[in-house]
Each structure stands twice: as C-alpha cells, then as structure tokens.
CSV table of C-alpha atoms in Angstrom, one decimal:
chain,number,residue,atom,x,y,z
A,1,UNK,CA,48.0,-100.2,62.3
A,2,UNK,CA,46.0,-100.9,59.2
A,3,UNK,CA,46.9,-104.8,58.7
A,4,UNK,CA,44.5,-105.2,55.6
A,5,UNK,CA,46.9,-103.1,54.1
A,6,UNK,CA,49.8,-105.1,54.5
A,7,UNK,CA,49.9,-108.6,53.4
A,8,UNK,CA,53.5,-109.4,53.6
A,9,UNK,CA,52.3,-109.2,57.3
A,10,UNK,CA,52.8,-112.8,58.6
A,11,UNK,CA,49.7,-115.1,59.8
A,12,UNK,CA,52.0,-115.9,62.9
A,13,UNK,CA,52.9,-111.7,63.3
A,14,UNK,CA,49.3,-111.5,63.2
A,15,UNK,CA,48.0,-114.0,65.8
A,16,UNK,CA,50.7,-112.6,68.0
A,17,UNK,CA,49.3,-109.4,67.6
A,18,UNK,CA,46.2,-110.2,68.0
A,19,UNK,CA,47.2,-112.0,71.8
A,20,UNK,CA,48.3,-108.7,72.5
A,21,UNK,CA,45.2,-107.5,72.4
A,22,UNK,CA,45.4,-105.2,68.9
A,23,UNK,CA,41.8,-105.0,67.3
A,24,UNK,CA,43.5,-104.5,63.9
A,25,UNK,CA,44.7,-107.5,64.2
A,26,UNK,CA,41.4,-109.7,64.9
A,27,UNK,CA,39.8,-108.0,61.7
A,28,UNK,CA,42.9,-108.4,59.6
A,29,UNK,CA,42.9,-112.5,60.6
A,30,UNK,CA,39.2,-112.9,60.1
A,31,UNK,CA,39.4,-111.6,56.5
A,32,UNK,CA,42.6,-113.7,55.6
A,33,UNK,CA,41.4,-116.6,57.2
A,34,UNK,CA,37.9,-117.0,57.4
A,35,UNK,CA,37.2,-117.0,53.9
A,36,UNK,CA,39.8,-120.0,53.9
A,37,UNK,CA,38.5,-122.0,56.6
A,38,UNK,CA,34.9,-121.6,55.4
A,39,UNK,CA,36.1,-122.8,51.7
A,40,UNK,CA,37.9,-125.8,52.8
A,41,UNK,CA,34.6,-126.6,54.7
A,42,UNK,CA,32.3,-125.8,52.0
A,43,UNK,CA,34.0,-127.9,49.6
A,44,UNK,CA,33.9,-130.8,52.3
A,45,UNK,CA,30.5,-130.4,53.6
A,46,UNK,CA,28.6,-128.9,50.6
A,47,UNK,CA,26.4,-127.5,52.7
A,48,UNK,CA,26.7,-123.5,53.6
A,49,UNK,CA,25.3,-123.7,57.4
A,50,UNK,CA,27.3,-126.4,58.3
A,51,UNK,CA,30.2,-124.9,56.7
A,52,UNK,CA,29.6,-121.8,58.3
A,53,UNK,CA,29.2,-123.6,61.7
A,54,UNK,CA,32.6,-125.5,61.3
A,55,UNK,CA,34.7,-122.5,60.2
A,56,UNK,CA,33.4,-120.6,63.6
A,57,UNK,CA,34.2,-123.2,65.5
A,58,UNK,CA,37.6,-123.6,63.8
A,59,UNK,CA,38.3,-120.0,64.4
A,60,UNK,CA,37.2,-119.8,68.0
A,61,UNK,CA,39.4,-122.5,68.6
A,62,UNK,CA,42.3,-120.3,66.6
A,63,UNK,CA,41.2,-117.1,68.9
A,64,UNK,CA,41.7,-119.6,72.3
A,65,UNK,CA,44.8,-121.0,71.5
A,66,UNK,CA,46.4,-117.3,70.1
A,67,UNK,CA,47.7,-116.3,73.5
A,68,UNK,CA,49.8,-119.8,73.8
A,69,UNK,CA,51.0,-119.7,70.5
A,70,UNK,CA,54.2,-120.7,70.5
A,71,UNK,CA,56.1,-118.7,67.6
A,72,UNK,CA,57.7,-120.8,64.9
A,73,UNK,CA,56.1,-124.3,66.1
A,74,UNK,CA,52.9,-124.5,63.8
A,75,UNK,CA,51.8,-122.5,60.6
A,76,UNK,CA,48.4,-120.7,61.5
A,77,UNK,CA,46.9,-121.6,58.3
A,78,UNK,CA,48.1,-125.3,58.7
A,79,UNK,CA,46.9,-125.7,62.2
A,80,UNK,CA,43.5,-124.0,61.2
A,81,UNK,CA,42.9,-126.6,58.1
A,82,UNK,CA,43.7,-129.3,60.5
A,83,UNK,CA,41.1,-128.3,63.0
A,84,UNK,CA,38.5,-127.7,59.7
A,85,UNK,CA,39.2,-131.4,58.7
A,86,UNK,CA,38.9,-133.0,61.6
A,87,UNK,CA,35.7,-131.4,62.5
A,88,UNK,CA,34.5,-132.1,58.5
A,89,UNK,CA,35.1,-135.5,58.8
A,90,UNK,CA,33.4,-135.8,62.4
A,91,UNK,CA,29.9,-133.9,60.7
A,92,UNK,CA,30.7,-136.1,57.4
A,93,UNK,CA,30.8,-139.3,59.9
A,94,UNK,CA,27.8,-138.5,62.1
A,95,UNK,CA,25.7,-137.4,58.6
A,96,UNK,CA,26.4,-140.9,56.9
A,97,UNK,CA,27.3,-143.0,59.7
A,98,UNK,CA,30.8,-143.4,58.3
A,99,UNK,CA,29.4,-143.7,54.6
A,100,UNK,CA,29.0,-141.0,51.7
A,101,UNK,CA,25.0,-141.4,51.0
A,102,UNK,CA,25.2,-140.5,46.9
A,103,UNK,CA,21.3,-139.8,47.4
A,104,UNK,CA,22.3,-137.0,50.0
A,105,UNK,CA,24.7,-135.1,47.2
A,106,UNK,CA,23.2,-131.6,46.9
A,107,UNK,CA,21.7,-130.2,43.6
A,108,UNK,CA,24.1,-127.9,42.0
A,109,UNK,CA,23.0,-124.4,42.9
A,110,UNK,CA,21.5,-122.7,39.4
A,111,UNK,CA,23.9,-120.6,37.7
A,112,UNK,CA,23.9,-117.0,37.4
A,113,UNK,CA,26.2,-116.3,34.8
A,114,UNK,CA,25.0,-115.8,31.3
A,115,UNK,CA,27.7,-116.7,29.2
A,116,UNK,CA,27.8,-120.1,27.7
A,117,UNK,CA,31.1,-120.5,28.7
A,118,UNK,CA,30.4,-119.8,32.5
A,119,UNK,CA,27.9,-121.9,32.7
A,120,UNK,CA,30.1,-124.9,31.1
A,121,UNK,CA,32.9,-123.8,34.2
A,122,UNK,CA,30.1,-123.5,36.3
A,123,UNK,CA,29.1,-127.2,35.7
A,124,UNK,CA,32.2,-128.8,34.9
A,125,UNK,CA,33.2,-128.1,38.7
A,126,UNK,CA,29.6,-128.8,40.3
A,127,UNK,CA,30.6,-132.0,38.4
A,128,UNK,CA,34.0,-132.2,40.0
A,129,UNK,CA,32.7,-131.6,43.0
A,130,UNK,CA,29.9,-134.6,42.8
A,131,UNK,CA,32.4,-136.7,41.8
A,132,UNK,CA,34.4,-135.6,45.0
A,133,UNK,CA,31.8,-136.4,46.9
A,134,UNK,CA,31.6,-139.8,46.0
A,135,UNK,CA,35.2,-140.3,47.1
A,136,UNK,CA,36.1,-142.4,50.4
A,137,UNK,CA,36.7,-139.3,53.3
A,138,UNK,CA,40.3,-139.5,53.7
A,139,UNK,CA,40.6,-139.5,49.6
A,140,UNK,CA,38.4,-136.8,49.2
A,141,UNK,CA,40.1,-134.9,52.1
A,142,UNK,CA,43.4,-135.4,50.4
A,143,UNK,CA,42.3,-134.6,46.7
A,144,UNK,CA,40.4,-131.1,48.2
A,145,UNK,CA,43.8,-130.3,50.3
A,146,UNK,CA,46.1,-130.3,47.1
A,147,UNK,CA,44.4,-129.7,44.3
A,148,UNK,CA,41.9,-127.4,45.3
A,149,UNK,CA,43.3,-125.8,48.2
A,150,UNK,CA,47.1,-125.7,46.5
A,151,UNK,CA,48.9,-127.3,49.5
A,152,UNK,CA,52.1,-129.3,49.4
A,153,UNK,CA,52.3,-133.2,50.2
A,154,UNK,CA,54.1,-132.4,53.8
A,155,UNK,CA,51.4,-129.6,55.0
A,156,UNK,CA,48.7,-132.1,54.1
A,157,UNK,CA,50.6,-135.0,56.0
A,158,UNK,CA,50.4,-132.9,58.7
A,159,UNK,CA,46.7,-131.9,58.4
A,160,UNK,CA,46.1,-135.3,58.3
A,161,UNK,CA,48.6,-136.9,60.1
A,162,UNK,CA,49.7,-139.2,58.4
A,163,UNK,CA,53.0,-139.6,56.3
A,164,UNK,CA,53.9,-137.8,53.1
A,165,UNK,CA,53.8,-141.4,50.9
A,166,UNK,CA,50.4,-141.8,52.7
A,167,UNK,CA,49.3,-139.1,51.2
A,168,UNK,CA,50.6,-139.1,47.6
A,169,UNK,CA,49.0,-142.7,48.1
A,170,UNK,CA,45.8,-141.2,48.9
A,171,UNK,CA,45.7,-138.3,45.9
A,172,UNK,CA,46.3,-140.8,43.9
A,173,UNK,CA,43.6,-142.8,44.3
A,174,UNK,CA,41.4,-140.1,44.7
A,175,UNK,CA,42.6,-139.2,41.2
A,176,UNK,CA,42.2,-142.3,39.6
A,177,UNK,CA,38.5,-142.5,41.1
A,178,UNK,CA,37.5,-139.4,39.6
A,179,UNK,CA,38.4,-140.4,36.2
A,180,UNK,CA,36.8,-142.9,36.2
A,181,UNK,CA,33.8,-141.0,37.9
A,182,UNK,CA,34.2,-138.2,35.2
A,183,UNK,CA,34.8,-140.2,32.1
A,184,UNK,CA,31.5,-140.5,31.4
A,185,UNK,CA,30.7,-136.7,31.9
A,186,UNK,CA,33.5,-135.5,29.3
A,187,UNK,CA,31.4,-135.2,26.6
A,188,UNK,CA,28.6,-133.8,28.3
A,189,UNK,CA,30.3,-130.8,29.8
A,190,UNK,CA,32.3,-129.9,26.5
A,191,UNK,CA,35.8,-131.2,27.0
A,192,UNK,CA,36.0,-133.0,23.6
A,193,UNK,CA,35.5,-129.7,22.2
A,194,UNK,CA,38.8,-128.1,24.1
B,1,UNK,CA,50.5,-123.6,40.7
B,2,UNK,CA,53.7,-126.4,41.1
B,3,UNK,CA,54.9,-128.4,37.9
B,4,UNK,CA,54.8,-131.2,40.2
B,5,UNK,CA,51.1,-130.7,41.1
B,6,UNK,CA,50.4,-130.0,37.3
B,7,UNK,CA,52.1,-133.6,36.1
B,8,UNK,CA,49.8,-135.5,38.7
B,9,UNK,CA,46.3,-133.8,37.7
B,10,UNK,CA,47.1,-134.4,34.3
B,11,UNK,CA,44.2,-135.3,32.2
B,12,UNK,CA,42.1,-134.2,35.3
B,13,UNK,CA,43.9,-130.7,35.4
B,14,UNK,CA,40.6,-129.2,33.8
B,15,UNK,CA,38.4,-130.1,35.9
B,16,UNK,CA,40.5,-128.8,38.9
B,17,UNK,CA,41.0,-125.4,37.0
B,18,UNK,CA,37.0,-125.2,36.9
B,19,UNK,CA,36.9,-126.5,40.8
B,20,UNK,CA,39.6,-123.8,41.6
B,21,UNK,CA,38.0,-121.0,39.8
B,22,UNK,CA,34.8,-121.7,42.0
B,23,UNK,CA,36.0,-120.7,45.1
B,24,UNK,CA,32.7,-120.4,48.0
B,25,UNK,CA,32.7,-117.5,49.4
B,26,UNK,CA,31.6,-116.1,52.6
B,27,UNK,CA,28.7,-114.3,53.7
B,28,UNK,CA,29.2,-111.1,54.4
B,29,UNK,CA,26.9,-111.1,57.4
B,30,UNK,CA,29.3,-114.5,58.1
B,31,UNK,CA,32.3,-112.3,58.2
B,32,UNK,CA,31.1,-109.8,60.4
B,33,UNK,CA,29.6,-112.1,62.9
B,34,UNK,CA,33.3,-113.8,62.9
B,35,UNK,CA,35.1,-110.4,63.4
B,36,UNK,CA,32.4,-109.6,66.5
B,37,UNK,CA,33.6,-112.8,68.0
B,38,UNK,CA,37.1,-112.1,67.0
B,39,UNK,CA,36.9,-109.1,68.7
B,40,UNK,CA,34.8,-110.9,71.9
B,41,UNK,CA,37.3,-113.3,72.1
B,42,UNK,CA,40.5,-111.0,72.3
B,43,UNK,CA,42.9,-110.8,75.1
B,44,UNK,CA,42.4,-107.1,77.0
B,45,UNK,CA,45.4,-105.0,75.3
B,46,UNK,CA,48.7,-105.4,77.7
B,47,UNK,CA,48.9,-102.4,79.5
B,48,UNK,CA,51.7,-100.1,78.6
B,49,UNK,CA,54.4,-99.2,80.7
B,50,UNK,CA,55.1,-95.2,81.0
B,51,UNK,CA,58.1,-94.0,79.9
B,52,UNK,CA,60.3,-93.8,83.0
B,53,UNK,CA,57.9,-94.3,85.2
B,54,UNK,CA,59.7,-94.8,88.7
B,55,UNK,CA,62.9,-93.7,87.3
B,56,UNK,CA,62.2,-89.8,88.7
B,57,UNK,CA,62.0,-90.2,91.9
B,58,UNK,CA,65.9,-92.2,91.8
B,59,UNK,CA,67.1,-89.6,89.5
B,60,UNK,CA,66.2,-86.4,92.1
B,61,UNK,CA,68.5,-83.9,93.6
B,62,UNK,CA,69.4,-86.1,96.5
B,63,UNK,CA,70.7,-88.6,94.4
B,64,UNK,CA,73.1,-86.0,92.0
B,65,UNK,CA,74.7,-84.7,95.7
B,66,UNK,CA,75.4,-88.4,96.9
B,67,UNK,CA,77.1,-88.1,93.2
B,68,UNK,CA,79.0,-85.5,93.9
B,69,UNK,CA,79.8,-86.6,97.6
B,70,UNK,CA,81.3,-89.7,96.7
B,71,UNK,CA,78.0,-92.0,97.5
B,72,UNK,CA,76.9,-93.2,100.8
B,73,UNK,CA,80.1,-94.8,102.3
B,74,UNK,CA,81.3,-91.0,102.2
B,75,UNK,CA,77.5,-89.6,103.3
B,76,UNK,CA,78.7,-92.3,106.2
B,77,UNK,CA,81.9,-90.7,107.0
B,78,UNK,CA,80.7,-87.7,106.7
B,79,UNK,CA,77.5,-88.1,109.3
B,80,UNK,CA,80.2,-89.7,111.8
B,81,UNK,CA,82.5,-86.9,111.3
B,82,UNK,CA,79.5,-84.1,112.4
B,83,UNK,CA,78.2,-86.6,115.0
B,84,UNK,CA,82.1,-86.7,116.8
B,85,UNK,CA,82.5,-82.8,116.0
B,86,UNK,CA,79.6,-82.1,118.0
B,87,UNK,CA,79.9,-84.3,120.8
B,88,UNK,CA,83.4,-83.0,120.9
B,89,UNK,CA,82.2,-79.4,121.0
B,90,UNK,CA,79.2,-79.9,123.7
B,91,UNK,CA,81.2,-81.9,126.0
B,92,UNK,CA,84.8,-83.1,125.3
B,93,UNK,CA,85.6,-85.7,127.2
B,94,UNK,CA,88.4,-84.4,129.8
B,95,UNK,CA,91.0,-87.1,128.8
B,96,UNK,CA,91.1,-85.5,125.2
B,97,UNK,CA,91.3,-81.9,127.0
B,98,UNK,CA,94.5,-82.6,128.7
B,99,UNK,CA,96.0,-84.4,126.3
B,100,UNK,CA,95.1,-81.4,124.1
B,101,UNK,CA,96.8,-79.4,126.8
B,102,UNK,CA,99.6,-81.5,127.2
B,103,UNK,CA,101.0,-81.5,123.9
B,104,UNK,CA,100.3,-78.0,122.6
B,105,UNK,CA,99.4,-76.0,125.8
B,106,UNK,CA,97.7,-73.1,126.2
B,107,UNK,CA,98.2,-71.8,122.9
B,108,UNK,CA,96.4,-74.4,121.5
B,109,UNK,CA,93.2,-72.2,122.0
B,110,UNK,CA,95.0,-69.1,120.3
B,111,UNK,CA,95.7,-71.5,117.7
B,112,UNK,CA,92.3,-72.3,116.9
B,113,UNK,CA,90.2,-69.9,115.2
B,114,UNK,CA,87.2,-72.8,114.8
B,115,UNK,CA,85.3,-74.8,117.1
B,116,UNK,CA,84.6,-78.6,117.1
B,117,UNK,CA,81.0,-77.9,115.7
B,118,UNK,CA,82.4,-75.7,112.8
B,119,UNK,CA,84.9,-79.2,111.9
B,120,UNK,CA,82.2,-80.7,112.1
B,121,UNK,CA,80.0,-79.0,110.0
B,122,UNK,CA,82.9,-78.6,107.7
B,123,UNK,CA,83.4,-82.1,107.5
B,124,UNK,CA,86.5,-82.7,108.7
C-alpha cells in the first residue's frame, strides 16, 4: 500500500503496520518521522553528527518497542520526542558537564541564499538559535518543544515529565531570557526596520 | 499556529517565525541509512492464513450423508441395526426361532419375502 501517499494515515496505524511486518510501512515512518526526530535534535545539539546519531538511536528504539505498542496509550510522535530529549540532554550533559560552554556555540553555517532578505531570516534565527543556546537545558528544551516544534503545553509536560504549570513556568523564562539575550541584536538584524 | 502560542511569543514572535522557517533537514544518505535499518529491524510479515484451509476436508461427502442421515446417533442406530440383522441371519439364536414359530407358525416363512441380512442392510 503506498503509505507516502496517504497522510491522513495515522502514526499509530502506521507503527502497527509496520509490527506486522508491511515494508511500506517502515519507509512511510522513516520519512514522517525521521526528519522530525533529527530537527528536534539538531536544534538541541547544533551539531549534525550528533544529531544524526541521536535521531537513529531514537528511532531504533521506536522500531523495538513497535511490536508492543499498545494502541491508544502513547502518541508515536510524543513518545519519540521524549526519547530525542532525554538522550539530548544526556549528550548536552556529558559535552558541558551539566553547563552550556558559550565558547562551544557553533559558528553559523554561511548562507547560501542571495537575497538580502534571506540572509536577514537566515541570521535572525542563527541568532535565535545562539540565544537558545545560552538558555539553562530544561528552558531551552521547553522554548524548542513549543515554539519551534509547535507542541501544546500538555504534550511537552509529558516529554518532559513534568506538570503543565511547570512548563508554562519554564517557557516563560526561557522567553524572558531571550529578550533580554536578543535586545541587543534587534537593530543589528533589521527589526527596527519591520 | 495557536492564538494562545502567538499572545506568549509576542514581541519575540519574529524571531520564532525566522527559527521556524529554518527547519534542519536530513541528509538524504541519513534517510536512507534509517529506512535500511527500518527495514532490518522489522518484524518477519505474519503469515497469512489460507482461505479455508482445513475447512475441506470437514465439508466432504461423508459429512453431507451423515446430514442427510440424521448425524451420528442415527449412523449409530443404524450400524447396530445391520450388526443385529446379520447376526440374526447367520445364526438366530433358537429361543428367537421358536418364539417366531410360536406366534405366527409356519407361515411366517411364507410371510417373509426378505431375510434378516436384507433388514439389515435396509436398515430396519
């Protein structure tokens, strides 16, 4: 059954399909949720070979846990950011020692675009994303889950299990951090002009 | 995008539309190495049962004429009823004779165009 095709297809129809051994399936998951697992770690890790080794590891645990996957228990996609986190913050807390080094932050990667405009998108998130990374874990974890990734205050309490307050408590910090880490940078990158 | 979400990022909301538009993408060597070990990983397809299967050899002839006989308690009867006819007709016990002979006599034999074995093979 060609799966790419249909996308009203359910992650959960999917994985149970995929247990039952249809190969359709496997490629139709890996496109929908690879990408997805591999963003979340990107934007965590800024670093594409550890990202790429977190989001394999997230999905082989997704492929090992598909033929005990109990329908209607756990969202795929919920369970698999869960996994990504925990194994982002793990990397983040082995690479710092528990601490965000801001002399480890990455250079942005050059811009290929040619429009001016591009390039100002371009570098207004390269700045967003410095300023994430200056953020305490959990903050940055929460900020990257809902604003970035688009998920609701209960999905990220239970990626992070935690509570739903805990969390609007945590996004808004994060928020209020990043002002004050982007203030300075407004000008720069062309908002007084918008 | 929620209006919820949108009151909270407020004077930040442009900075998440420029973090939002930059998605990172896969490689696509990335993706193909994860749909190989998709594919690795995946439980062998369940077999499929055949249609039927086992259901012919229950559905046979024999089966239709027990039908039509009224089962086995009848195929019992039935099996008794030949077993008795032919005893009867190989060697009748000589009580059954006389009494045969007592109450209908002689005639009985002129009375009786069948043998024992045809009742029984009859059924009867």
């Amino acid at each position: 059954m060609p799966y790419d095709a249909m996308s009203d297809t359910s992650d959960e129809s999917l994985l149970a399909a995929y247990a039952a051994g249809e190969p359709a399936a496997a490629r139709a998951l890996t496109l929908r949720l690879g990408p997805r697992a591999f963003g979340l770690a990107m934007r965590m890790l800024k670093d594409r070979a550890e990202a790429e080794d977190v989001a394999q590891e997230a999905l082989l645990r997704l492929w090992r846990a598909a033929p005990g996957w109990r329908m209607g228990e756990a969202k795929v996609s919920t369970w698999l950011y869960r996994v990504v986190s925990n194994l982002c913050i793990d990397r983040m807390r082995r690479r710092h020692g528990g601490h965000v080094d801001l002399d480890a932050v990455a250079e942005p990667e050059d811009p290929a675009p040619s429009v001016e405009r591009s390039l100002q998108e371009t570098a207004r998130g390269t700045a967003l994303q410095e300023a994430l990374d200056r953020l305490p874990e959990r903050q940055k974890q929460a900020v990257v889950l809902r604003h970035l990734e688009g998920l609701s205050n209960p999905e990220i309490a239970e990626i992070m299990d935690i509570g739903v307050r805990a969390v609007e408590s945590l996004t808004a910090r994060g928020r209020k951090a990043l002002e004050g880490l982007l203030q300075a940078r407004r000008s720069e990158l062309g908002y007084d002009d918008d | 995008m929620t209006d919820k979400r949108k009151a909270e990022e407020g004077g930040l909301a442009p900075w998440f539309e420029a973090g939002r538009a930059e998605v990172p993408a896969p490689s696509g060597d990335w993706l193909a190495r994860m749909e190989a070990m998709a594919l690795a990983e995946q439980p062998a397809p369940r077999p499929q049962q055949a249609p039927d299967a086992g259901a012919a050899p229950r559905g046979g002839w024999l089966r239709e004429m027990l039908g039509v006989l009224g089962g086995w308690p009848a195929m019992a009867g039935l099996v008794a009823a030949c077993a008795t006819g032919i005893w009867f007709g190989a060697a009748a016990p000589s009580g059954v004779s006389d009494w045969l002979s007592a109450s209908a006599g002689d005639g009985i034999s002129a009375l009786e165009p069948a043998s024992g074995f045809d009742y029984a093979m009859l059924g009867l």
